[in-house]
């Protein structure tokens, strides 16, 4: 939300006096809904909210026929302070990026090793394809005509981040293919971890039944989570 407010305040500041429609059109032309999580449907609401807070000023309202009224906005001194604070906060602080893949990767043992490795390599291919598209766009006339230099720098950052993830995907896929255990050897016999190892088929690999080979999946009629096993162990004590 802070990024959305900052961008709307910044655009009004640049384009004022400006209609809300033009602010929305400009943000969408930047594809801000894809890389800044600016939801198109929230832009008008944010403009009204900023006006209610005294950070924007409504300077004119136009009504053409039965069409919705078009409001023209300017930034206020209070809005200028808000913009500067948000801008510097985003520049100087590291924001937390929520990636749904992290949630999926936390359940890595639920996949077979073959599927996990294949999925990671497919992810690397997909990211590489996106990077190729970005590079092609950067070399095209679209980027070279009428785009500020720092827009290309933003794309270069996206490419660099993706290259880091590509290398990570391929490295982890290699480790999975090599049969590297998901549970560190020193944890295997610890309460809770032993049961979890059996659940995901790791114990066989950890006790020397095929070093370097992917462990086989073990079927169990009663599945015990590590946390449940640890609680049972504590109760026995």
Coordinates of N, CA and C in Angstrom, one line a residue:
X1 N 0.8 -1.2 0.0 CA 0.0 0.0 0.0 C 0.9 1.3 0.0
X2 N 2.0 1.3 0.7 CA 2.8 2.4 0.8 C 3.4 2.7 -0.6
X3 N 3.7 1.7 -1.4 CA 4.3 1.9 -2.7 C 3.2 2.5 -3.6
X4 N 2.0 2.1 -3.5 CA 0.9 2.6 -4.3 C 0.7 4.1 -3.9
X5 N 0.6 4.4 -2.6 CA 0.4 5.8 -2.2 C 1.6 6.7 -2.7
X6 N 2.8 6.2 -2.6 CA 4.0 7.0 -3.0 C 3.9 7.2 -4.5
X7 N 3.5 6.2 -5.3 CA 3.5 6.4 -6.8 C 2.4 7.3 -7.2
X8 N 1.2 7.3 -6.6 CA 0.1 8.2 -6.9 C 0.5 9.6 -6.5
X9 N 1.0 9.8 -5.4 CA 1.5 11.1 -5.0 C 2.5 11.7 -5.9
X10 N 3.5 10.8 -6.3 CA 4.6 11.2 -7.1 C 4.1 11.6 -8.5
X11 N 3.1 10.8 -9.1 CA 2.6 11.2 -10.4 C 1.7 12.5 -10.4
X12 N 0.9 12.6 -9.3 CA 0.2 13.9 -9.2 C 1.2 15.1 -9.1
X13 N 2.2 14.9 -8.4 CA 3.3 15.9 -8.2 C 3.9 16.3 -9.5
X14 N 4.1 15.3 -10.4 CA 4.8 15.5 -11.7 C 3.8 16.1 -12.7
X15 N 2.5 15.6 -12.7 CA 1.6 15.9 -13.8 C 0.6 17.0 -13.4
X16 N 0.6 17.5 -12.2 CA -0.5 18.4 -11.7 C -0.6 19.7 -12.5
X17 N -1.9 20.2 -12.6 CA -3.1 19.5 -12.2 C -3.5 18.4 -13.1
X18 N -4.0 17.3 -12.6 CA -4.2 16.1 -13.4 C -5.4 15.4 -13.0
X19 N -6.1 14.8 -14.0 CA -7.3 14.0 -13.7 C -6.9 12.6 -13.1
X20 N -7.8 12.1 -12.3 CA -7.5 10.7 -11.8 C -7.4 9.7 -12.9
X21 N -8.2 9.9 -14.0 CA -8.1 9.0 -15.1 C -6.7 9.0 -15.7
X22 N -6.0 10.1 -15.8 CA -4.7 10.2 -16.4 C -3.7 9.6 -15.5
X23 N -3.9 9.7 -14.2 CA -3.0 9.0 -13.2 C -3.1 7.5 -13.4
X24 N -4.3 7.0 -13.5 CA -4.5 5.6 -13.7 C -3.9 5.1 -15.0
X25 N -4.1 5.8 -16.1 CA -3.6 5.5 -17.4 C -2.1 5.4 -17.4
X26 N -1.4 6.4 -16.7 CA 0.0 6.5 -16.7 C 0.6 5.3 -15.9
X27 N 0.0 4.9 -14.8 CA 0.5 3.8 -14.0 C 0.3 2.5 -14.8
X28 N -0.8 2.3 -15.5 CA -0.9 1.1 -16.3 C 0.0 1.1 -17.4
X29 N 0.4 2.2 -18.0 CA 1.3 2.3 -19.1 C 2.7 1.8 -18.6
X30 N 3.0 2.0 -17.3 CA 4.2 1.6 -16.7 C 4.2 0.1 -16.3
X31 N 3.0 -0.6 -16.5 CA 2.8 -1.9 -16.0 C 3.1 -2.1 -14.5
X32 N 2.7 -1.0 -13.8 CA 2.9 -1.0 -12.3 C 2.1 -2.0 -11.6
X33 N 1.1 -2.5 -12.2 CA 0.3 -3.6 -11.6 C 1.1 -4.9 -11.5
X34 N 2.1 -5.0 -12.4 CA 2.9 -6.3 -12.4 C 4.1 -6.2 -11.5
X35 N 4.8 -5.1 -11.4 CA 6.0 -5.0 -10.7 C 5.9 -4.2 -9.4
X36 N 4.8 -3.5 -9.2 CA 4.7 -2.7 -7.9 C 3.4 -3.1 -7.2
X37 N 2.7 -4.1 -7.7 CA 1.5 -4.5 -7.0 C 0.5 -3.4 -6.9
X38 N 0.4 -2.5 -7.9 CA -0.6 -1.4 -7.9 C -1.8 -2.0 -8.6
X39 N -2.9 -2.2 -7.8 CA -4.1 -2.8 -8.4 C -4.9 -1.7 -9.1
X40 N -5.2 -1.9 -10.4 CA -5.9 -0.8 -11.1 C -7.2 -0.3 -10.5
X41 N -7.9 -1.3 -9.9 CA -9.2 -0.9 -9.2 C -9.0 -0.1 -8.0
X42 N -7.8 0.0 -7.4 CA -7.6 0.7 -6.1 C -7.1 2.1 -6.4
X43 N -6.8 2.5 -7.6 CA -6.2 3.8 -7.8 C -7.2 5.0 -7.5
X44 N -8.4 4.9 -8.0 CA -9.4 5.9 -7.7 C -9.7 6.0 -6.2
X45 N -9.8 4.8 -5.6 CA -10.0 4.8 -4.1 C -8.8 5.5 -3.4
X46 N -7.6 5.2 -3.8 CA -6.4 5.8 -3.2 C -6.4 7.4 -3.4
X47 N -6.8 7.8 -4.6 CA -6.9 9.2 -4.8 C -7.9 9.9 -3.9
X48 N -9.1 9.3 -3.8 CA -10.1 9.9 -2.9 C -9.6 9.9 -1.4
X49 N -9.0 8.8 -1.0 CA -8.5 8.7 0.3 C -7.4 9.8 0.6
X50 N -6.5 9.9 -0.3 CA -5.5 11.0 -0.1 C -6.1 12.4 -0.1
X51 N -7.1 12.6 -0.9 CA -7.8 13.9 -0.8 C -8.5 14.1 0.5
X52 N -9.1 13.0 1.0 CA -9.8 13.1 2.4 C -8.8 13.4 3.5
X53 N -7.6 12.9 3.3 CA -6.5 13.1 4.3 C -5.8 14.4 4.2
X54 N -6.2 15.2 3.1 CA -5.5 16.5 3.0 C -4.2 16.4 2.3
X55 N -3.9 15.3 1.7 CA -2.6 15.1 1.0 C -2.7 15.5 -0.5
X56 N -3.9 15.4 -1.0 CA -4.3 15.9 -2.4 C -5.4 16.9 -2.2
X57 N -5.5 17.8 -3.2 CA -6.5 18.8 -3.3 C -7.3 18.7 -4.5
X58 N -8.6 18.7 -4.4 CA -9.5 18.6 -5.6 C -9.6 20.1 -6.1
X59 N -9.1 20.3 -7.3 CA -9.1 21.7 -7.8 C -10.2 22.0 -8.8
X60 N -10.8 20.9 -9.4 CA -11.9 21.1 -10.4 C -12.6 19.8 -10.6
X61 N -13.9 19.9 -10.9 CA -14.7 18.7 -11.3 C -15.4 19.0 -12.6
X62 N -15.2 18.0 -13.5 CA -15.8 18.2 -14.8 C -16.9 17.1 -15.0
X63 N -18.0 17.5 -15.5 CA -19.1 16.6 -15.8 C -19.5 16.7 -17.2
X64 N -19.4 15.6 -18.0 CA -19.8 15.6 -19.4 C -20.9 14.7 -19.6
X65 N -22.1 15.2 -19.9 CA -23.2 14.3 -20.1 C -23.5 13.4 -18.9
X66 N -23.8 12.1 -19.2 CA -24.0 11.2 -18.1 C -22.8 10.5 -17.7
X67 N -21.7 10.9 -18.2 CA -20.4 10.2 -17.8 C -20.1 10.6 -16.3
X68 N -19.3 9.7 -15.6 CA -18.9 10.0 -14.3 C -18.0 11.3 -14.2
X69 N -18.2 12.0 -13.1 CA -17.4 13.3 -13.0 C -15.9 13.0 -13.0
X70 N -15.2 13.9 -13.6 CA -13.7 13.8 -13.6 C -13.1 14.9 -12.7
X71 N -12.4 14.4 -11.7 CA -11.8 15.3 -10.7 C -10.4 15.6 -11.1
X72 N -10.0 16.8 -10.9 CA -8.6 17.2 -11.2 C -7.9 17.4 -9.8
X73 N -6.7 16.9 -9.7 CA -6.0 16.9 -8.4 C -4.7 17.7 -8.4
X74 N -4.3 18.2 -7.3 CA -3.0 18.8 -7.0 C -2.5 18.2 -5.7
X75 N -1.2 18.2 -5.5 CA -0.6 17.8 -4.3 C -0.6 18.9 -3.3
X76 N -0.7 18.7 -2.0 CA -0.7 19.7 -1.0 C 0.7 19.6 -0.3
X77 N 1.0 20.6 0.5 CA 2.3 20.5 1.3 C 2.3 19.2 2.2
X78 N 1.1 18.9 2.8 CA 1.1 17.6 3.5 C 1.4 16.4 2.7
X79 N 0.8 16.4 1.4 CA 1.1 15.4 0.5 C 2.5 15.3 0.1
X80 N 3.1 16.5 -0.1 CA 4.6 16.5 -0.4 C 5.4 15.9 0.7
X81 N 5.1 16.2 1.9 CA 5.8 15.5 3.0 C 5.6 14.0 3.0
X82 N 4.4 13.6 2.8 CA 4.1 12.2 2.7 C 4.9 11.5 1.6
X83 N 4.9 12.1 0.4 CA 5.7 11.6 -0.7 C 7.1 11.4 -0.4
X84 N 7.7 12.5 0.2 CA 9.2 12.4 0.5 C 9.5 11.4 1.5
X85 N 8.6 11.2 2.5 CA 8.9 10.2 3.5 C 8.8 8.8 3.0
X86 N 7.7 8.6 2.2 CA 7.5 7.2 1.6 C 8.6 6.9 0.6
X87 N 9.0 7.9 -0.2 CA 10.0 7.7 -1.2 C 11.4 7.3 -0.5
X88 N 11.8 8.0 0.5 CA 13.0 7.7 1.1 C 12.9 6.4 2.0
X89 N 11.8 6.1 2.5 CA 11.6 4.9 3.2 C 11.8 3.7 2.3
X90 N 11.3 3.8 1.1 CA 11.5 2.7 0.1 C 12.9 2.6 -0.5
X91 N 13.5 3.7 -0.5 CA 14.9 3.8 -1.0 C 15.9 3.2 0.0
X92 N 15.7 3.6 1.2 CA 16.7 3.3 2.2 C 16.5 2.0 3.0
X93 N 15.3 1.4 2.9 CA 15.0 0.2 3.6 C 14.8 -1.0 2.7
X94 N 15.1 -2.2 3.2 CA 14.8 -3.4 2.4 C 13.4 -3.9 2.7
X95 N 12.6 -3.9 1.6 CA 11.2 -4.4 1.8 C 11.1 -5.9 1.7
X96 N 10.2 -6.4 2.5 CA 10.0 -7.9 2.4 C 9.2 -8.3 1.2
X97 N 9.7 -9.1 0.4 CA 9.1 -9.6 -0.8 C 8.4 -10.9 -0.5
X98 N 7.1 -11.0 -0.7 CA 6.4 -12.3 -0.5 C 6.3 -13.0 -1.8
X99 N 7.0 -14.2 -1.8 CA 7.0 -15.0 -3.0 C 6.3 -16.3 -2.7
X100 N 5.1 -16.7 -3.3 CA 4.4 -17.9 -3.0 C 5.3 -19.2 -3.2
X101 N 6.3 -19.1 -4.0 CA 7.2 -20.2 -4.2 C 7.8 -20.7 -2.9
X102 N 8.1 -19.7 -2.0 CA 8.7 -20.1 -0.7 C 7.8 -21.0 0.0
X103 N 6.5 -20.7 0.0 CA 5.5 -21.6 0.7 C 5.5 -23.0 0.1
X104 N 5.6 -23.1 -1.3 CA 5.6 -24.4 -1.9 C 7.0 -25.1 -1.6
X105 N 8.1 -24.4 -1.6 CA 9.4 -25.0 -1.4 C 9.5 -25.6 0.0
X106 N 8.8 -25.0 1.0 CA 8.9 -25.5 2.3 C 8.3 -26.9 2.4
X107 N 7.5 -27.4 1.4 CA 7.0 -28.7 1.4 C 7.7 -29.5 0.3
X108 N 9.0 -29.2 0.1 CA 9.8 -30.0 -0.9 C 9.7 -31.5 -0.7
X109 N 9.8 -32.0 0.5 CA 9.8 -33.5 0.7 C 8.5 -34.1 0.2
X110 N 7.4 -33.4 0.0 CA 6.2 -33.9 -0.4 C 6.2 -34.4 -1.9
X111 N 7.2 -33.9 -2.6 CA 7.4 -34.2 -4.0 C 8.4 -35.3 -4.2
X112 N 8.3 -36.1 -5.2 CA 9.4 -37.1 -5.5 C 10.6 -36.3 -5.9
X113 N 11.8 -36.9 -5.7 CA 13.0 -36.1 -6.1 C 13.0 -35.8 -7.6
X114 N 12.5 -36.8 -8.4 CA 12.5 -36.5 -9.9 C 11.6 -35.3 -10.2
X115 N 10.4 -35.3 -9.6 CA 9.5 -34.1 -9.9 C 10.1 -32.8 -9.4
X116 N 10.6 -32.8 -8.2 CA 11.2 -31.6 -7.6 C 12.3 -31.1 -8.5
X117 N 13.2 -32.0 -8.9 CA 14.3 -31.5 -9.8 C 13.8 -31.0 -11.1
X118 N 12.8 -31.7 -11.7 CA 12.3 -31.3 -13.0 C 11.6 -29.9 -12.9
X119 N 10.9 -29.7 -11.7 CA 10.2 -28.5 -11.5 C 11.1 -27.3 -11.4
X120 N 12.2 -27.5 -10.7 CA 13.2 -26.5 -10.5 C 13.9 -26.1 -11.9
X121 N 14.2 -27.2 -12.7 CA 14.8 -26.9 -14.0 C 13.8 -26.2 -14.9
X122 N 12.6 -26.6 -14.8 CA 11.5 -25.9 -15.6 C 11.4 -24.4 -15.2
X123 N 11.5 -24.2 -13.8 CA 11.5 -22.8 -13.3 C 12.6 -22.0 -13.9
X124 N 13.8 -22.6 -13.9 CA 15.0 -21.9 -14.5 C 14.8 -21.6 -15.9
X125 N 14.2 -22.5 -16.7 CA 14.0 -22.3 -18.1 C 13.0 -21.1 -18.3
X126 N 11.9 -21.1 -17.5 CA 10.9 -20.1 -17.6 C 11.5 -18.7 -17.3
X127 N 12.3 -18.6 -16.2 CA 13.0 -17.4 -15.9 C 14.0 -16.9 -17.0
X128 N 14.6 -17.9 -17.6 CA 15.6 -17.5 -18.6 C 14.8 -17.0 -19.8
X129 N 13.6 -17.5 -20.1 CA 12.8 -17.0 -21.2 C 12.3 -15.6 -21.0
X130 N 11.9 -15.3 -19.7 CA 11.5 -14.0 -19.3 C 12.7 -13.0 -19.5
X131 N 13.9 -13.4 -19.1 CA 15.1 -12.6 -19.3 C 15.4 -12.3 -20.7
X132 N 15.2 -13.3 -21.6 CA 15.4 -13.1 -23.0 C 14.5 -12.1 -23.6
X133 N 13.2 -12.2 -23.1 CA 12.2 -11.2 -23.6 C 12.6 -9.8 -23.1
X134 N 13.0 -9.7 -21.9 CA 13.4 -8.3 -21.4 C 14.6 -7.8 -22.2
X135 N 15.5 -8.6 -22.4 CA 16.7 -8.2 -23.2 C 16.3 -7.7 -24.6
X136 N 15.4 -8.5 -25.2 CA 15.0 -8.1 -26.6 C 14.2 -6.8 -26.5
X137 N 13.4 -6.6 -25.5 CA 12.7 -5.3 -25.4 C 13.6 -4.1 -25.2
X138 N 14.7 -4.4 -24.4 CA 15.6 -3.3 -24.1 C 16.4 -2.9 -25.3
X139 N 16.6 -3.8 -26.2 CA 17.3 -3.5 -27.5 C 16.4 -3.0 -28.6
X140 N 15.1 -3.0 -28.3 CA 14.2 -2.6 -29.4 C 14.0 -1.0 -29.3
X141 N 13.3 -0.6 -30.4 CA 13.1 0.9 -30.4 C 12.1 1.4 -29.3
X142 N 11.3 0.4 -28.8 CA 10.3 0.8 -27.8 C 11.1 1.4 -26.6
X143 N 12.2 0.8 -26.2 CA 12.9 1.2 -25.0 C 13.8 2.4 -25.3
X144 N 14.3 2.5 -26.5 CA 15.3 3.6 -26.9 C 14.6 4.9 -27.2
X145 N 13.2 4.8 -27.5 CA 12.5 6.0 -27.9 C 11.6 6.4 -26.8
X146 N 11.9 7.5 -26.1 CA 11.0 8.1 -25.2 C 11.0 7.4 -23.8
X147 N 12.0 6.7 -23.5 CA 12.1 6.0 -22.1 C 13.3 6.6 -21.4
X148 N 13.1 7.0 -20.1 CA 14.3 7.5 -19.3 C 15.3 6.4 -19.1
X149 N 16.5 6.8 -19.0 CA 17.6 5.8 -18.8 C 17.3 4.9 -17.6
X150 N 16.8 5.4 -16.5 CA 16.6 4.6 -15.3 C 15.6 3.5 -15.5
X151 N 14.7 3.6 -16.5 CA 13.8 2.5 -16.8 C 14.6 1.2 -17.2
X152 N 15.6 1.5 -18.1 CA 16.4 0.3 -18.5 C 17.2 -0.2 -17.3
X153 N 17.6 0.6 -16.4 CA 18.3 0.2 -15.2 C 17.4 -0.7 -14.3
X154 N 16.1 -0.4 -14.2 CA 15.2 -1.2 -13.5 C 15.1 -2.6 -14.1
X155 N 15.0 -2.6 -15.4 CA 14.9 -3.9 -16.1 C 16.2 -4.7 -15.9
X156 N 17.3 -4.0 -15.9 CA 18.5 -4.7 -15.6 C 18.6 -5.4 -14.2
X157 N 17.9 -4.7 -13.3 CA 17.8 -5.3 -11.9 C 17.0 -6.5 -11.9
X158 N 15.9 -6.5 -12.7 CA 15.0 -7.7 -12.8 C 15.7 -8.8 -13.4
X159 N 16.5 -8.5 -14.4 CA 17.3 -9.6 -15.1 C 18.3 -10.2 -14.1
X160 N 19.0 -9.3 -13.4 CA 20.0 -9.8 -12.5 C 19.4 -10.6 -11.4
X161 N 18.3 -10.2 -10.8 CA 17.6 -11.1 -9.8 C 17.2 -12.4 -10.4
X162 N 16.7 -12.4 -11.6 CA 16.3 -13.7 -12.2 C 17.5 -14.6 -12.4
X163 N 18.6 -14.0 -12.9 CA 19.8 -14.8 -13.1 C 20.3 -15.5 -11.8
X164 N 20.2 -14.8 -10.7 CA 20.5 -15.4 -9.4 C 19.6 -16.5 -9.1
X165 N 18.3 -16.4 -9.3 CA 17.4 -17.5 -9.1 C 17.6 -18.7 -10.0
X166 N 17.9 -18.4 -11.3 CA 18.2 -19.4 -12.3 C 19.4 -20.3 -11.8
X167 N 20.4 -19.6 -11.3 CA 21.6 -20.4 -10.8 C 21.3 -21.2 -9.6
X168 N 20.4 -20.6 -8.7 CA 20.0 -21.3 -7.5 C 19.2 -22.5 -7.9
X169 N 18.2 -22.4 -8.8 CA 17.3 -23.5 -9.2 C 18.2 -24.7 -9.7
X170 N 19.1 -24.4 -10.6 CA 19.9 -25.4 -11.2 C 20.8 -26.1 -10.2
X171 N 21.4 -25.3 -9.2 CA 22.3 -25.9 -8.2 C 21.5 -26.8 -7.3
X172 N 20.3 -26.4 -6.8 CA 19.5 -27.2 -5.9 C 19.0 -28.4 -6.6
X173 N 18.6 -28.3 -7.9 CA 18.2 -29.5 -8.7 C 19.3 -30.5 -8.8
X174 N 20.6 -30.0 -8.9 CA 21.7 -31.0 -9.0 C 21.9 -31.7 -7.6
X175 N 21.7 -30.9 -6.5 CA 21.8 -31.5 -5.2 C 20.7 -32.6 -4.9
X176 N 19.5 -32.3 -5.4 CA 18.4 -33.2 -5.2 C 18.7 -34.5 -6.1
X177 N 19.1 -34.3 -7.3 CA 19.5 -35.4 -8.2 C 20.6 -36.3 -7.6
X178 N 21.5 -35.6 -6.8 CA 22.6 -36.4 -6.2 C 22.2 -37.1 -5.0
X179 N 21.0 -37.0 -4.5 CA 20.5 -37.7 -3.4 C 20.9 -37.1 -2.0
X180 N 21.3 -35.8 -2.0 CA 21.7 -35.2 -0.8 C 20.5 -35.2 0.2
X181 N 20.6 -35.8 1.4 CA 19.5 -35.9 2.3 C 18.8 -34.6 2.7
X182 N 17.5 -34.6 2.8 CA 16.8 -33.4 3.3 C 17.0 -33.2 4.8
X183 N 17.3 -34.2 5.5 CA 17.5 -34.1 7.0 C 19.0 -34.3 7.3
X184 N 19.6 -33.3 7.9 CA 21.1 -33.4 8.3 C 21.3 -34.7 9.1
X185 N 22.4 -35.4 8.8 CA 22.7 -36.7 9.5 C 22.6 -36.6 11.0
X186 N 23.0 -35.5 11.6 CA 23.0 -35.5 13.1 C 21.6 -35.4 13.6
X187 N 20.6 -35.1 12.8 CA 19.3 -35.0 13.3 C 18.5 -36.3 13.2
X188 N 19.0 -37.2 12.4 CA 18.2 -38.4 12.0 C 17.6 -39.1 13.1
X189 N 18.4 -39.3 14.2 CA 17.9 -40.2 15.3 C 17.3 -39.3 16.4
X190 N 17.1 -38.1 16.3 CA 16.5 -37.2 17.3 C 15.0 -37.4 17.3
X191 N 14.4 -37.3 18.5 CA 12.9 -37.4 18.6 C 12.2 -36.5 17.6
X192 N 11.2 -37.0 16.9 CA 10.5 -36.2 16.0 C 11.1 -36.3 14.6
X193 N 12.4 -36.0 14.5 CA 13.1 -36.1 13.2 C 13.1 -37.5 12.6
X194 N 13.3 -38.5 13.5 CA 13.4 -39.9 13.0 C 12.0 -40.2 12.4
X195 N 10.9 -39.9 13.0 CA 9.6 -40.2 12.4 C 9.4 -39.5 11.1
X196 N 9.8 -38.2 11.1 CA 9.7 -37.4 9.9 C 10.5 -38.0 8.8
X197 N 11.7 -38.4 9.1 CA 12.6 -39.1 8.1 C 11.9 -40.3 7.5
X198 N 11.3 -41.1 8.4 CA 10.6 -42.3 7.9 C 9.4 -41.9 6.9
X199 N 8.7 -40.8 7.4 CA 7.6 -40.3 6.6 C 8.0 -40.0 5.2
X200 N 9.1 -39.3 5.0 CA 9.5 -38.8 3.7 C 10.5 -39.7 3.0
X201 N 10.8 -40.9 3.7 CA 11.7 -41.8 3.0 C 13.1 -41.5 3.1
X202 N 13.5 -40.8 4.2 CA 14.9 -40.3 4.3 C 15.8 -41.3 5.1
X203 N 15.2 -42.0 6.1 CA 16.0 -42.8 7.0 C 16.8 -43.9 6.3
X204 N 16.2 -44.5 5.2 CA 16.9 -45.5 4.5 C 18.2 -45.0 4.0
X205 N 18.2 -43.8 3.4 CA 19.4 -43.2 2.8 C 20.4 -42.8 3.9
X206 N 19.9 -42.5 5.1 CA 20.8 -42.0 6.1 C 21.5 -43.1 6.9
X207 N 21.0 -44.4 6.7 CA 21.6 -45.5 7.4 C 22.4 -46.4 6.5
X208 N 22.7 -45.9 5.3 CA 23.7 -46.5 4.4 C 23.1 -47.5 3.5
X209 N 21.9 -47.4 3.1 CA 21.3 -48.3 2.1 C 21.4 -47.8 0.7
X210 N 22.4 -47.2 0.3 CA 22.6 -46.7 -1.0 C 23.0 -45.2 -1.0
X211 N 24.3 -45.0 -0.6 CA 24.8 -43.7 -0.5 C 24.8 -42.9 -1.8
X212 N 24.2 -41.7 -1.8 CA 24.2 -40.9 -3.0 C 23.0 -41.2 -3.9
X213 N 22.1 -42.2 -3.5 CA 21.0 -42.6 -4.3 C 19.7 -41.9 -3.7
X214 N 18.8 -41.5 -4.5 CA 17.6 -40.9 -4.0 C 16.8 -41.9 -3.1
X215 N 16.4 -41.5 -1.9 CA 15.7 -42.5 -1.0 C 14.3 -42.8 -1.6
X216 N 13.9 -44.1 -1.3 CA 12.6 -44.5 -1.7 C 11.5 -44.0 -0.8
X217 N 10.3 -43.8 -1.4 CA 9.2 -43.3 -0.6 C 8.7 -44.4 0.3
X218 N 8.5 -44.1 1.6 CA 8.0 -45.1 2.6 C 6.5 -44.8 2.8
X219 N 5.7 -45.8 2.7 CA 4.3 -45.7 3.0 C 4.0 -46.0 4.4
X220 N 3.2 -45.2 5.1 CA 2.9 -45.5 6.5 C 1.4 -45.3 6.7
X221 N 0.8 -46.1 7.5 CA -0.6 -46.0 7.7 C -0.9 -44.9 8.7
X222 N 0.0 -44.7 9.7 CA -0.1 -43.6 10.6 C 1.0 -42.6 10.4
X223 N 0.7 -41.4 10.0 CA 1.7 -40.4 9.8 C 1.9 -39.5 11.0
X224 N 3.1 -39.3 11.4 CA 3.3 -38.5 12.6 C 4.1 -37.3 12.2
X225 N 3.7 -36.1 12.5 CA 4.4 -34.9 12.2 C 5.6 -34.8 13.3
X226 N 6.7 -34.1 12.9 CA 7.8 -33.9 13.8 C 7.3 -33.2 15.1
X227 N 6.4 -32.2 15.0 CA 5.9 -31.5 16.2 C 5.2 -32.4 17.1
X228 N 4.3 -33.4 16.5 CA 3.6 -34.3 17.3 C 4.5 -35.2 18.1
X229 N 5.5 -35.7 17.3 CA 6.4 -36.7 17.9 C 7.2 -36.1 19.1
X230 N 7.6 -34.8 18.9 CA 8.3 -34.1 19.9 C 7.5 -33.9 21.2
X231 N 6.2 -33.6 21.0 CA 5.3 -33.5 22.1 C 5.1 -34.8 22.9
X232 N 5.0 -35.9 22.1 CA 4.9 -37.2 22.8 C 6.1 -37.5 23.6
X233 N 7.3 -37.2 23.0 CA 8.5 -37.5 23.7 C 8.6 -36.7 25.0
X234 N 8.1 -35.4 25.0 CA 8.2 -34.6 26.2 C 7.2 -35.1 27.2
X235 N 6.0 -35.6 26.8 CA 5.1 -36.1 27.7 C 5.6 -37.4 28.4
X236 N 6.4 -38.2 27.7 CA 6.9 -39.4 28.3 C 7.9 -39.1 29.4
X237 N 8.7 -38.0 29.2 CA 9.6 -37.6 30.2 C 8.9 -37.1 31.5

